[in-house]
Structure formats: structure tokens, C-alpha cells
mmCIF file of C-alpha atoms in Angstrom:
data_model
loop_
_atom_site.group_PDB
_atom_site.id
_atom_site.type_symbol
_atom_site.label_atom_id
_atom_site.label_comp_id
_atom_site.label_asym_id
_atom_site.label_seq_id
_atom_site.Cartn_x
_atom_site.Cartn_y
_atom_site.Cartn_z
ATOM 1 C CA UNK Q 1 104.800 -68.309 16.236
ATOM 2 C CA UNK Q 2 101.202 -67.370 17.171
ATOM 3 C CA UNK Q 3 101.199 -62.995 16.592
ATOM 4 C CA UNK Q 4 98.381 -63.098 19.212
ATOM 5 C CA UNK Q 5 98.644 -64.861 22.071
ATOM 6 C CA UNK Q 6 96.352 -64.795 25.173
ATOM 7 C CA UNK Q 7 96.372 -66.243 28.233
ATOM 8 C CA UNK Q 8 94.390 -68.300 30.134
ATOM 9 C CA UNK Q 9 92.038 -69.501 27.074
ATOM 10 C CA UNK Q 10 89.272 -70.700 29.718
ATOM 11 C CA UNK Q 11 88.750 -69.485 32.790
ATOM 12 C CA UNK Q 12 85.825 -70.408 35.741
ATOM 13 C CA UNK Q 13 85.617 -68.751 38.715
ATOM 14 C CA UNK Q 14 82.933 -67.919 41.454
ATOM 15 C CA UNK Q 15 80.813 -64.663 41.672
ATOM 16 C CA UNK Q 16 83.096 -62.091 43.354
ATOM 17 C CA UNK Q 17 86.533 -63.190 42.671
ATOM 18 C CA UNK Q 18 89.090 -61.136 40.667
ATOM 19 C CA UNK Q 19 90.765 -62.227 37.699
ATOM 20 C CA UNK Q 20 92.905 -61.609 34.894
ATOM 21 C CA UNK Q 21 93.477 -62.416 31.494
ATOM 22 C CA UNK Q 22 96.645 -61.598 29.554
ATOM 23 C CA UNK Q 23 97.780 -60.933 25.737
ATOM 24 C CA UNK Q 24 100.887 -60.532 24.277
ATOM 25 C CA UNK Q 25 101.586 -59.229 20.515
ATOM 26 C CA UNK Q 26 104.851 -59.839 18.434
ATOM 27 C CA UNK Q 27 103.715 -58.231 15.185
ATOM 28 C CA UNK Q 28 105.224 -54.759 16.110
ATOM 29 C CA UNK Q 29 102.069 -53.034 16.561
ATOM 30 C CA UNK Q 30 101.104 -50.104 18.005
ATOM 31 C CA UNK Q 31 97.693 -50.666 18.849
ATOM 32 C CA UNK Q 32 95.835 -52.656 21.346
ATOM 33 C CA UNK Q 33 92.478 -53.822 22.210
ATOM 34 C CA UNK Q 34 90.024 -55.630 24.041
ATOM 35 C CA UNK Q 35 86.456 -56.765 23.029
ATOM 36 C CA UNK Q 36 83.845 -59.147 24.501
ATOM 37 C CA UNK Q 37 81.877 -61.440 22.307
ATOM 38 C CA UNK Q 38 78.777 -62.375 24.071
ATOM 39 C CA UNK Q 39 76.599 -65.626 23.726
ATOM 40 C CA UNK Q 40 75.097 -63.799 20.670
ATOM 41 C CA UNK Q 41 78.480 -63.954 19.402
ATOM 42 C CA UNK Q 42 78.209 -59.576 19.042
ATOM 43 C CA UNK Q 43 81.529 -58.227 19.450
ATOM 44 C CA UNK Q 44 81.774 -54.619 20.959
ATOM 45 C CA UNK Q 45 85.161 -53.308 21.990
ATOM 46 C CA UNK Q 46 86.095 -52.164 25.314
ATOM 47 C CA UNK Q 47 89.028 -50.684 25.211
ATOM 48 C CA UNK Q 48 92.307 -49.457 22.901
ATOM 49 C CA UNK Q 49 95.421 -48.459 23.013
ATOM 50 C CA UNK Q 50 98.336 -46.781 21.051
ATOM 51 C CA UNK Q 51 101.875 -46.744 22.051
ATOM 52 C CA UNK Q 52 100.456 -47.665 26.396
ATOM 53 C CA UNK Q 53 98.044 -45.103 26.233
ATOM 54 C CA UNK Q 54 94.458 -45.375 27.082
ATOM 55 C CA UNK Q 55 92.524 -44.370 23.666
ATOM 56 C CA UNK Q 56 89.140 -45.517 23.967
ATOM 57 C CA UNK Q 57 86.990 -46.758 27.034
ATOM 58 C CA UNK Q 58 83.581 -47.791 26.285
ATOM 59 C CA UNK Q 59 80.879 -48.017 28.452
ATOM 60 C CA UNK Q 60 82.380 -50.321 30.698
ATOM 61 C CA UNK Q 61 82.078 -50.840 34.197
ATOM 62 C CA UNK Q 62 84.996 -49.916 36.546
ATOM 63 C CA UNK Q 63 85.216 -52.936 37.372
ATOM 64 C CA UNK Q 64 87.253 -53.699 34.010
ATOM 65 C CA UNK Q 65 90.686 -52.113 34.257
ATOM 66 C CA UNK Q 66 92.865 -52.425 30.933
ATOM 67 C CA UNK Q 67 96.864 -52.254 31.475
ATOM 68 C CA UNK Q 68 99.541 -51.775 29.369
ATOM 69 C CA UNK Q 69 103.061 -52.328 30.749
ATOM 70 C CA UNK Q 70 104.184 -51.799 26.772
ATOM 71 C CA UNK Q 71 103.149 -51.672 23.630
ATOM 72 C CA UNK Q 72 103.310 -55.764 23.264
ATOM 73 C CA UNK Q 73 101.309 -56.065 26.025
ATOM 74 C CA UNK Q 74 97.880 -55.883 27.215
ATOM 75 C CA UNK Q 75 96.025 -57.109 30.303
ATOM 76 C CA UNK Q 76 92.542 -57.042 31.261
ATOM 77 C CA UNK Q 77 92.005 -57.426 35.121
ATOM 78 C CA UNK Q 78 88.301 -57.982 36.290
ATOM 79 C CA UNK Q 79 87.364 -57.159 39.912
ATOM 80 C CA UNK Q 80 84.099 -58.175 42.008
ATOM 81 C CA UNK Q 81 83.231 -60.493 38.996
ATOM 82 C CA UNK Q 82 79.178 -60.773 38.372
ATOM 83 C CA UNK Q 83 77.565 -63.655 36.583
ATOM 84 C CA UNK Q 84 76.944 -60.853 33.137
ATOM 85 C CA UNK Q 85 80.765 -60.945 32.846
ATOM 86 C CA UNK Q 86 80.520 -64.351 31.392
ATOM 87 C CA UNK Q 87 81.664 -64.122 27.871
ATOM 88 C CA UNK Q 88 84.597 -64.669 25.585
ATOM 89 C CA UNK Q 89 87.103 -62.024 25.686
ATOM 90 C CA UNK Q 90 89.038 -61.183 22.850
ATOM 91 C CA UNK Q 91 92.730 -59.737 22.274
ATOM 92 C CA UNK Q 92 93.796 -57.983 19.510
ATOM 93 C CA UNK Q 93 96.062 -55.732 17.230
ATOM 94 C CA UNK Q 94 96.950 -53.372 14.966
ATOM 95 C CA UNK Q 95 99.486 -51.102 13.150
ATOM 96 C CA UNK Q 96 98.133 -47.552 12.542
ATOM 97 C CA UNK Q 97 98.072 -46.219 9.088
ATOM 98 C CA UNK Q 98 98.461 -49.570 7.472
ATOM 99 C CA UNK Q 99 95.403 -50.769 6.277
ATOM 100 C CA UNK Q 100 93.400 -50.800 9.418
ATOM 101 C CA UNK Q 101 93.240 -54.579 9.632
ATOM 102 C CA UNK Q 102 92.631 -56.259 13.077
ATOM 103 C CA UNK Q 103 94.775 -59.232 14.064
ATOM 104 C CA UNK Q 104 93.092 -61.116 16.974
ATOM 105 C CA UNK Q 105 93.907 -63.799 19.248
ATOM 106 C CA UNK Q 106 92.279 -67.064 20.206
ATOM 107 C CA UNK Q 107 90.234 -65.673 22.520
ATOM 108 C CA UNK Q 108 89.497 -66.154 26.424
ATOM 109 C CA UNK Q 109 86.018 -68.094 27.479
ATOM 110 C CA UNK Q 110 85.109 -66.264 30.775
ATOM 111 C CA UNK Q 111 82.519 -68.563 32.604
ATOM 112 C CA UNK Q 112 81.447 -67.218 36.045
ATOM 113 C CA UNK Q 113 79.685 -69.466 38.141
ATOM 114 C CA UNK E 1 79.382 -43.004 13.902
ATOM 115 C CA UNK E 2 79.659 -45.556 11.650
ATOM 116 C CA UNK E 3 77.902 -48.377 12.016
ATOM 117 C CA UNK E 4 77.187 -52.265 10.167
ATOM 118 C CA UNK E 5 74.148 -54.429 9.289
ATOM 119 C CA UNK E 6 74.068 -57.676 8.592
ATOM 120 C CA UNK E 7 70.478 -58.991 7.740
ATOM 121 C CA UNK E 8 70.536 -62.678 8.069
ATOM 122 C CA UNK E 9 71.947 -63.811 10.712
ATOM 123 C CA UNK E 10 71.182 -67.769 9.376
ATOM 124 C CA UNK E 11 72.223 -68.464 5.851
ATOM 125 C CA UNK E 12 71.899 -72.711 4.866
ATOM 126 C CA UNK E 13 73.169 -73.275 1.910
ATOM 127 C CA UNK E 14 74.138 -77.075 -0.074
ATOM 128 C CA UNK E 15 77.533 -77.855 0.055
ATOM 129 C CA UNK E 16 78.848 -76.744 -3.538
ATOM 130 C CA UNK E 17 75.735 -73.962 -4.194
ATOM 131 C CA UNK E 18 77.039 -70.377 -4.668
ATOM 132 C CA UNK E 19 76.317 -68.196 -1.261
ATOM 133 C CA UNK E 20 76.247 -64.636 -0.776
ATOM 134 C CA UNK E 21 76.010 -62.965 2.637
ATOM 135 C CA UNK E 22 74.704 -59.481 3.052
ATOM 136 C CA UNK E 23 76.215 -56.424 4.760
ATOM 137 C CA UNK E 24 75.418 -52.819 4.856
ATOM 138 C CA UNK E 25 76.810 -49.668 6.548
ATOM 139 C CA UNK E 26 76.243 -46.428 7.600
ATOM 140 C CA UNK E 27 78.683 -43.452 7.843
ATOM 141 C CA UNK E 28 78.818 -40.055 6.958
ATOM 142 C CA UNK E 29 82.327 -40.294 5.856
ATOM 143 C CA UNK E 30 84.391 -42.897 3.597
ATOM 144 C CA UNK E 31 85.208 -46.091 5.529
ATOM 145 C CA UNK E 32 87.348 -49.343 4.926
ATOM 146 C CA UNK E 33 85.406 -52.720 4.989
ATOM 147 C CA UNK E 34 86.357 -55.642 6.443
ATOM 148 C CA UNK E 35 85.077 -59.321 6.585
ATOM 149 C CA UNK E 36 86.370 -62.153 9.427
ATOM 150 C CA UNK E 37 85.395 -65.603 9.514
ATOM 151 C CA UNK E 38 85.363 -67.151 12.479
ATOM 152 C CA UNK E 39 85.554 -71.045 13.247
ATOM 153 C CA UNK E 40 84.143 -72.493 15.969
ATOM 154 C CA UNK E 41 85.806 -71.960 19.432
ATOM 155 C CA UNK E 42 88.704 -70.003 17.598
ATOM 156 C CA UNK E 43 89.450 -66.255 17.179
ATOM 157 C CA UNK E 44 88.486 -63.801 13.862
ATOM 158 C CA UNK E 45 90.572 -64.230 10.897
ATOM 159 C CA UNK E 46 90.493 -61.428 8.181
ATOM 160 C CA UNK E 47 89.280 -62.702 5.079
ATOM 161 C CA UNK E 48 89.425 -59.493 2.549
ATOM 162 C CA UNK E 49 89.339 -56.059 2.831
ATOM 163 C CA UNK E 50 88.457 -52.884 1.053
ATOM 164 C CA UNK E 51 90.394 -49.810 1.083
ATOM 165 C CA UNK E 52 90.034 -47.593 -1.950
ATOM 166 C CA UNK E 53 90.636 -48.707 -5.740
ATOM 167 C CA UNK E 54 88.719 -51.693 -7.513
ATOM 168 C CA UNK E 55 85.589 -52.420 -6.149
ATOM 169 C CA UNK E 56 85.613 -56.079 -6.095
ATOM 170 C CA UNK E 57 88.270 -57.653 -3.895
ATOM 171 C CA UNK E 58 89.324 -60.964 -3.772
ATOM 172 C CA UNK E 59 90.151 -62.657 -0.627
ATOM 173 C CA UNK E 60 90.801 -65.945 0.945
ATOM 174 C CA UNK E 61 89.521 -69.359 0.627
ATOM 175 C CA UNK E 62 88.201 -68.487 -2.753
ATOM 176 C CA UNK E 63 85.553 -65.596 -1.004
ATOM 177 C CA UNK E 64 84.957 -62.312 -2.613
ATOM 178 C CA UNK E 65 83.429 -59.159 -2.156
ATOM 179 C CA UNK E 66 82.483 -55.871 -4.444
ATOM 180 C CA UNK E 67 81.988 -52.330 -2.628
ATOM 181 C CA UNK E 68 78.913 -50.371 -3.699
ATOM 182 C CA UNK E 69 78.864 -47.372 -2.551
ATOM 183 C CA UNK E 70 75.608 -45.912 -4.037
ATOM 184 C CA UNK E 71 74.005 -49.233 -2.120
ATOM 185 C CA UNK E 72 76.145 -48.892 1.169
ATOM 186 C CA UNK E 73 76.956 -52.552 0.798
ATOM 187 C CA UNK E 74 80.039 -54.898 0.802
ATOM 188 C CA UNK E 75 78.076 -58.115 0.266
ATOM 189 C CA UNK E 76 80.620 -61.358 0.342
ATOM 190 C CA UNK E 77 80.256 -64.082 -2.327
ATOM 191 C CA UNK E 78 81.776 -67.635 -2.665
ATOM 192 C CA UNK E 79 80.742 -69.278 -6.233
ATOM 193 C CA UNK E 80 81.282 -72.900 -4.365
ATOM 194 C CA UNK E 81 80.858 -73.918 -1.107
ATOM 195 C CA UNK E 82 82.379 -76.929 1.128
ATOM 196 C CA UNK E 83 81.694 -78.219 4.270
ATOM 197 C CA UNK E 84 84.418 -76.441 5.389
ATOM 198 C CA UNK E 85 83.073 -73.351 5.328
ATOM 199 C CA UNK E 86 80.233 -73.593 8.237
ATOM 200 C CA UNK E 87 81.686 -70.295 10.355
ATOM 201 C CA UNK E 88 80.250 -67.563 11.555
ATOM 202 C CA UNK E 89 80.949 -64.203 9.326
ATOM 203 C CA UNK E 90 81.569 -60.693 10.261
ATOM 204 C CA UNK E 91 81.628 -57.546 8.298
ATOM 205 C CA UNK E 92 83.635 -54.686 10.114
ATOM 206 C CA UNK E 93 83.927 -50.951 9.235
ATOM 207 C CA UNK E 94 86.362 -48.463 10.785
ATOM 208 C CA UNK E 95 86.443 -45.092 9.462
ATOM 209 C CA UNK E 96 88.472 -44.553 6.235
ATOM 210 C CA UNK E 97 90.613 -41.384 7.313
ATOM 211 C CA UNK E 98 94.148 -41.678 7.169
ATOM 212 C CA UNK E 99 96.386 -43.244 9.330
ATOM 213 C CA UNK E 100 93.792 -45.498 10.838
ATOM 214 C CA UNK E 101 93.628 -44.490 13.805
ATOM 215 C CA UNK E 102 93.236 -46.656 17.255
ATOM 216 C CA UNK E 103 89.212 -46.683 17.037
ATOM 217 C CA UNK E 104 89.190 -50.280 16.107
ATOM 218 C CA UNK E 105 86.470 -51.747 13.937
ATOM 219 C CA UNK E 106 82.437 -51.764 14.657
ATOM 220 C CA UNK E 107 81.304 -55.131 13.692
ATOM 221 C CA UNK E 108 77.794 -56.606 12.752
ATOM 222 C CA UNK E 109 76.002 -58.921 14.467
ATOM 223 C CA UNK E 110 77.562 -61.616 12.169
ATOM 224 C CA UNK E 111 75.818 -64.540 9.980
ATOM 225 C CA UNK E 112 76.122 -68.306 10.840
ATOM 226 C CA UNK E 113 77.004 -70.138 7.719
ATOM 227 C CA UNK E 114 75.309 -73.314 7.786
ATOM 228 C CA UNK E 115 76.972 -75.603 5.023
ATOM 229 C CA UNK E 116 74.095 -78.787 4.082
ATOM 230 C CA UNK E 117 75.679 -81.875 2.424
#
């Protein structure tokens, strides 16, 4: 069973569309986050939350709008997309007060065209 | 705020050669340590971590690390390499308080691995 799933692992779609990418977590955790890995490959988080609530929001345009219908689930929905949003977006989890470790997922290649 | 350097962001190295890659950090408090490999178009998998206790941890795939705190580093070490190995490598920090928190970890800029045969 993978502990990090997300879905769609590619995606490619035209300036100005809206889309969104989904992850799912079945290790329990309370903690949930998003970071993009640019063509760099630096990874700076976005956002996180703990138990559906909104923890930390980095600079990041409005554009980006994190939601968390539990605590096994995160979505990232991108509006108006621009051709910077291009990146691979990463899911991932943890379990406060044990350890610290992040688990992440496989990862979502976001090409806009 | 805490944050991670990793000088070299190229390391080649000859397939069975010893390799060390380099990390430092920065914080005004105590931290935990982290370092993920990551495999080509694949996610970050956690290959050791430091907490508190012995200095040098031992980790997967036969990597290790020691914690120096006088130095600020958390340098990872692999006596033998394989072909296998080529990744990229991050070293992570989050801040050591406890219960962990939900501030996630601030990675470096990660090194490329380059195994030669």
C-alpha cells in the first residue's frame, strides 16, 4: 500500500486553465503539506496542516488554494495557471511529536504550456 | 530561522570509492537533521536522522552520518559506493523543540551524486 499517494503524477495544461492535484495519506498522520521542487530541484514548502487546519502559508500566490476535507487528505487547486507554475509538486506527511520525519509522495510534474 | 547549506551541489565519485557529502546549518536553537535521497523522477525517501543521543547515526543503504555541533554540520558518508547510488541528496532541518510541530523541514539545495564506473 503506497502511505503517500498523489494524484495525477503528470499533468499539461495551457496558460490560464485551473487545475488540481490531489493526495491522500493512510499513515494516521496529523500533518500535511505541500512543496514545489523547481527545475533546480530546491524544495520550499507552501503550505501545512494539522488536524484540517491551515498552519503555514508561504509566500504564495492566491492563486494556490490548499484544502483539507480531513486529516487524510490534501488538495492543491491552482487557478489562472502562468507558465512559472511549472514544477513538480510534492505531497507529504507527518505525525507530530514523533521524530519529525517527512513521508512524501511520488510527486506531481506540473508542465504548463 | 533555521536554515541548511549544502556546498557542492556536484559530487563524482568511482563506483566503490568512499564519498562524503557536506551539509551545514544554522539555528539559534537545537534542531533534528535529516537526509533524503531522491531517485530520479521519484519522491524523497528518508535515509537517517538525528534527534538527540549518539552522534553518529546509521542509516540506510549502508549511508551514515555524525552530528557536530561545535561545526554545525551533519556531513553523510558511504565507505563504498555502487552505481546505484547516483541520486540527488538532501539534508533537512526542522527545529528540535518538542512535539515537532507542523513547520515541516527547510531543505538545502541538494547534491547530485554522480556514481563513475
Amino acid at each position: 500500500d503506497t502511505a503517500v499517494s498523489q494524484t495525477p503524477k503528470y499533468l499539461v495544461t495551457q496558460m490560464g486553465n485551473d487545475k488540481s492535484i490531489k493526495c491522500e495519506q493512510n499513515l494516521g498522520h496529523d500533518t500535511m503539506y505541500w512543496y514545489k521542487q523547481d527545475s533546480k530541484k530546491f524544495l520550499k514548502i507552501m503550505f501545512s496542516y494539522n488536524n484540517k487546519e491551515l498552519i503555514i502559508n508561504e509566500t504564495v500566490p492566491n492563486r494556490f488554494s490548499p484544502k483539507s476535507p480531513d486529516k487524510a487528505h490534501l488538495n492543491l487547486h491552482i487557478n489562472s495557471l502562468e507558465l512559472g507554475d511549472s514544477a513538480v509538486y510534492f505531497c507529504a506527511s507527518s505525525q507530530q511529536g514523533v521524530g519529525g520525519e517527512l513521508f512524501f509522495g511520488e510527486g506531481s510534474r506540473l508542465t504548463v504550456l | 530561522a533555521q536554515s541548511v547549506t549544502q556546498l557542492d551541489s556536484q559530487v563524482p565519485v568511482f563506483e566503490e570509492a568512499p564519498v562524503e557529502l557536506r551539509c551545514n546549518y544554522s539555528s539559534s536553537v537545537s534542531v533534528y537533521l535529516f537526509w533524503y535521497v531522491q531517485y530520479p523522477n521519484q519522491g524523497l525517501q528518508l535515509l537517517l536522522k538525528y534527534l538527540s543521543g549518539s552522534t553518529l547515526v546509521k542509516g540506510i543503504n549502508g549511508f551514515e552520518a555524525e552530528f557536530n555541533k561545535s561545526q554545525t554540520s551533519f556531513h553523510l558518508r558511504k565507505p563504498s559506493v555502487h552505481i546505484s547510488d547516483t541520486a540527488e541528496y538532501f539534508c533537512a532541518v526542522r527545529l528540535g523543540y518538542s512535539g515537532g510541530g507542523a513547520d515541516g523541514l527547510t531543505f538545502g539545495k541538494g547534491t547530485h551524486l554522480i556514481i563513475q564506473p
